[in-house]
Short mmCIF file of C-alpha atoms in Angstrom, two decimals:
data_model
loop_
_atom_site.label_atom_id
_atom_site.label_comp_id
_atom_site.label_asym_id
_atom_site.label_seq_id
_atom_site.Cartn_x
_atom_site.Cartn_y
_atom_site.Cartn_z
CA MET A 170 -95.34 28.01 -10.24
CA GLU A 171 -92.80 25.21 -11.29
CA LEU A 172 -93.63 24.62 -15.02
CA LEU A 173 -93.15 21.06 -14.61
CA SER A 174 -93.02 19.24 -11.30
CA PRO A 175 -89.84 16.95 -10.38
CA ASP A 176 -91.92 13.59 -11.05
CA THR A 177 -93.33 15.04 -14.16
CA LEU A 178 -90.10 16.04 -15.59
CA LYS A 179 -88.43 12.61 -14.48
CA THR A 180 -91.17 10.89 -16.61
CA VAL A 181 -90.40 12.87 -19.68
CA LEU A 182 -86.57 12.27 -19.25
CA ILE A 183 -87.23 8.61 -18.78
CA ALA A 184 -89.31 8.69 -22.10
CA GLY A 185 -86.49 10.39 -23.74
CA HIS A 186 -83.81 8.05 -22.47
CA LEU A 187 -85.58 4.91 -23.82
CA VAL A 188 -86.10 6.40 -27.04
CA GLY A 189 -82.70 7.15 -27.54
CA LEU A 190 -81.89 4.01 -26.46
CA ALA A 191 -84.29 2.63 -29.14
CA PHE A 192 -82.76 4.68 -32.03
CA GLY A 193 -79.36 3.47 -30.48
CA VAL A 194 -79.66 -0.45 -29.80
CA GLY A 195 -82.03 -0.78 -33.33
CA GLY A 196 -79.64 1.47 -35.26
CA ALA A 197 -76.83 -0.35 -34.51
CA LEU A 198 -77.93 -4.06 -35.01
CA THR A 199 -79.42 -2.62 -38.01
CA LEU A 200 -76.24 -1.62 -39.18
CA ASP A 201 -74.36 -4.61 -38.51
CA ILE A 202 -76.92 -6.55 -39.95
CA ILE A 203 -76.42 -4.31 -43.69
CA ALA A 204 -72.59 -4.39 -43.30
CA PHE A 205 -72.67 -8.30 -42.98
CA ARG A 206 -75.67 -9.29 -45.66
CA TYR A 207 -75.24 -6.55 -48.31
CA PHE A 208 -71.57 -5.35 -47.87
CA TYR A 209 -69.71 -8.34 -46.86
CA LEU A 210 -71.57 -10.98 -48.73
CA ASP A 211 -72.12 -9.07 -51.84
CA ARG A 212 -71.31 -5.58 -53.46
CA ILE A 213 -72.03 -2.22 -51.93
CA THR A 214 -74.01 -0.37 -53.76
CA ALA A 215 -74.51 3.38 -53.75
CA GLU A 216 -78.43 2.81 -52.59
CA LYS A 217 -77.24 0.55 -49.70
CA LEU A 218 -74.77 2.73 -48.70
CA ILE A 219 -77.04 6.14 -48.58
CA ILE A 220 -79.39 3.67 -46.23
CA PHE A 221 -76.60 2.74 -44.09
CA HIS A 222 -75.67 6.50 -43.44
CA PHE A 223 -78.92 7.36 -42.89
CA ILE A 224 -79.25 4.85 -39.93
CA ALA A 225 -75.75 5.81 -38.78
CA HIS A 226 -77.29 9.19 -38.54
CA LEU A 227 -80.20 8.16 -36.49
CA VAL A 228 -78.03 5.95 -34.19
CA THR A 229 -75.75 9.27 -33.76
CA PHE A 230 -79.40 11.29 -33.26
CA GLY A 231 -79.73 8.91 -30.15
CA LEU A 232 -76.49 9.19 -28.59
CA ILE A 233 -77.47 12.84 -28.49
CA ILE A 234 -80.63 12.19 -26.94
CA LEU A 235 -78.95 9.56 -24.34
CA TRP A 236 -76.47 12.62 -23.40
CA LEU A 237 -79.06 15.55 -22.98
CA THR A 238 -81.31 13.11 -20.99
CA GLY A 239 -78.71 11.51 -18.87
CA LEU A 240 -77.31 14.86 -18.00
CA ALA A 241 -80.64 16.20 -17.18
CA PHE A 242 -80.84 13.30 -14.57
CA LEU A 243 -78.08 14.11 -13.16
CA TRP A 244 -79.24 18.01 -12.65
CA LEU A 245 -82.60 16.58 -11.50
CA TYR A 246 -81.13 14.29 -8.77
CA TRP A 247 -78.78 16.99 -7.97
CA GLN A 248 -81.49 19.51 -7.55
CA HIS A 249 -84.06 17.24 -5.81
CA GLN A 250 -82.52 13.62 -4.58
CA PRO A 251 -78.90 14.22 -4.24
CA GLU A 252 -78.45 10.88 -2.45
CA LEU A 253 -79.55 9.50 -5.74
CA LEU A 254 -75.94 10.54 -7.02
CA GLY A 255 -74.55 7.44 -4.51
CA ASN A 256 -75.76 4.96 -7.03
CA GLN A 257 -72.39 3.85 -8.47
CA LYS A 258 -74.96 2.25 -11.47
CA VAL A 259 -75.34 5.90 -12.34
CA TRP A 260 -71.62 6.63 -13.10
CA ALA A 261 -70.84 3.44 -15.07
CA LYS A 262 -73.44 4.34 -17.23
CA LEU A 263 -72.20 7.69 -17.80
CA VAL A 264 -68.62 6.04 -18.49
CA ILE A 265 -70.23 3.72 -21.36
CA VAL A 266 -72.16 6.44 -22.99
CA ALA A 267 -68.43 8.21 -22.76
CA VAL A 268 -67.32 4.81 -24.40
CA LEU A 269 -70.09 5.42 -27.05
CA THR A 270 -69.08 8.45 -28.41
CA VAL A 271 -65.61 7.70 -28.72
CA ASN A 272 -66.29 4.84 -30.61
CA GLY A 273 -68.97 6.54 -32.70
CA TYR A 274 -66.12 9.54 -33.78
CA PHE A 275 -63.83 6.40 -34.80
CA LEU A 276 -66.74 4.43 -36.52
CA HIS A 277 -67.24 7.68 -38.33
CA HIS A 278 -63.99 8.80 -39.28
CA ARG A 279 -61.97 5.45 -39.83
CA VAL A 280 -64.46 2.67 -40.68
CA PHE A 281 -67.22 4.61 -42.76
CA PRO A 282 -64.12 5.93 -45.18
CA ILE A 283 -63.27 2.20 -46.00
CA LEU A 284 -66.91 1.29 -46.84
CA ASP A 285 -67.08 4.79 -49.00
CA ARG A 286 -64.09 3.67 -50.87
CA ASN A 287 -65.41 0.26 -51.91
CA LEU A 288 -68.05 1.32 -53.56
CA GLY A 289 -69.12 -1.37 -55.81
CA ARG A 290 -66.83 -3.66 -54.36
CA GLN A 291 -67.05 -6.12 -51.23
CA MET A 292 -66.54 -4.31 -47.73
CA PHE A 293 -63.16 -5.75 -47.11
CA HIS A 294 -61.75 -5.65 -50.57
CA ARG A 295 -57.92 -3.99 -50.28
CA VAL A 296 -58.83 -3.91 -46.56
CA THR A 297 -55.38 -4.86 -44.43
CA VAL A 298 -55.34 -7.10 -41.36
CA ASP A 299 -55.25 -4.22 -38.93
CA GLU A 300 -57.99 -2.45 -40.66
CA LYS A 301 -60.25 -5.41 -40.27
CA ALA A 302 -59.28 -6.12 -36.55
CA MET A 303 -60.18 -2.02 -36.04
CA MET A 304 -63.54 -2.54 -37.72
CA PHE A 305 -64.44 -5.96 -35.37
CA SER A 306 -63.15 -4.07 -32.71
CA LEU A 307 -65.09 -0.96 -33.45
CA SER A 308 -68.42 -2.96 -34.36
CA SER A 309 -68.19 -5.10 -30.94
CA ILE A 310 -67.69 -2.10 -28.92
CA SER A 311 -70.76 -0.76 -30.51
CA ILE A 312 -73.34 -3.15 -29.81
CA ILE A 313 -71.82 -4.32 -26.15
CA SER A 314 -72.12 -0.54 -25.39
CA TRP A 315 -75.56 0.16 -26.57
CA GLY A 316 -76.94 -2.67 -25.23
CA PHE A 317 -75.25 -2.67 -21.81
CA PRO A 318 -77.31 0.95 -20.40
CA LEU A 319 -80.46 -0.97 -21.58
CA VAL A 320 -79.46 -4.08 -19.10
CA LEU A 321 -78.31 -1.60 -16.56
CA GLY A 322 -81.68 -0.03 -16.89
CA VAL A 323 -83.94 -2.67 -16.03
CA ALA A 324 -81.28 -4.11 -13.14
CA ARG A 325 -82.78 -2.38 -10.12
CA SER A 326 -80.86 -5.05 -8.01
CA LEU A 327 -77.77 -3.03 -8.85
CA ASN A 328 -78.77 0.16 -7.33
CA PHE A 329 -76.72 0.82 -4.50
CA THR A 330 -75.42 -2.70 -4.27
CA THR A 331 -72.91 -2.93 -6.55
CA GLY A 332 -69.95 -0.48 -7.35
CA MET A 333 -69.31 1.16 -10.22
CA GLU A 334 -65.42 -0.31 -10.73
CA ASN A 335 -67.32 -3.94 -10.46
CA ILE A 336 -70.05 -3.00 -13.45
CA LEU A 337 -67.09 -1.37 -15.46
CA ALA A 338 -65.01 -4.84 -14.94
CA PHE A 339 -67.71 -6.80 -16.11
CA TYR A 340 -68.53 -4.55 -19.10
CA PHE A 341 -64.73 -4.48 -20.23
CA LEU A 342 -64.93 -8.50 -19.76
CA MET A 343 -67.81 -8.21 -22.32
CA LEU A 344 -66.11 -6.04 -24.95
CA SER A 345 -62.86 -8.02 -24.99
CA SER A 346 -64.33 -11.66 -24.93
CA THR A 347 -67.12 -10.42 -28.00
CA CYS A 348 -64.02 -8.70 -29.76
CA LEU A 349 -62.25 -12.01 -29.81
CA VAL A 350 -65.45 -14.09 -30.44
CA MET A 351 -66.28 -11.98 -33.24
CA CYS A 352 -62.42 -12.21 -35.01
CA ALA A 353 -62.51 -15.90 -34.36
CA LEU A 354 -65.67 -16.86 -35.97
CA PHE A 355 -64.98 -14.42 -39.03
CA LYS A 356 -61.34 -16.17 -39.35
CA LEU A 357 -62.58 -19.49 -38.79
CA PHE A 358 -65.97 -20.15 -40.08
CA ILE A 359 -67.63 -17.57 -41.96
CA ASP A 360 -65.07 -16.32 -44.12
CA PRO A 361 -63.80 -19.90 -45.10
CA LEU A 362 -67.50 -20.37 -45.60
CA ARG A 363 -67.86 -17.49 -47.89
CA ARG A 364 -65.07 -18.22 -49.95
CA LEU A 365 -66.04 -21.89 -50.24
CA LEU A 366 -69.35 -20.32 -51.44
CA PHE A 367 -68.09 -17.87 -54.10
CA ARG A 368 -65.98 -20.35 -55.42
CA ARG A 369 -68.96 -23.04 -56.42
CA THR A 370 -70.72 -19.79 -57.40
CA ALA A 371 -67.92 -18.85 -60.06
CA ILE A 372 -67.81 -22.79 -61.24
#
């Protein structure tokens, strides 16, 4: 006798998958808000940095849940509904989660040390142009890559109708355009405005 029926197990996995997405999407948005409001417009403090790292760990936890439930879904399909493995959307989501994993590694090992070293100072203190570009790019990848699986999950019209290459082409188009828009916004509007406000405050 099976401990859990396939339908019950699928329900449990969906619930776990949604929890992982909630941790990831909510945490990624919160990290960007903290970085902009408290690290870019203000100085990095030890207290806010502790909160930042705590939320980052929650995002990592969400990513782990996403991997575990996602692989469990593949096993469940393989055992009971192998025809569902032909859904190209499933494999596109797997690629996107892999991108999230690589991106998370670089965030933790390349971006977070920059924040740690600038404790007590502004986020971009002595940060090179290349480092800024990296930070904007990785942040954009994080937001788009967390939101995209959520959209794919509710877009049932894509099931068995859209190829993985088309989904990923649109995904990478969104990534590149978001990176360019973010860099342009900061370069042309947000950074000059911040400098103007700080200059007026100093006066």
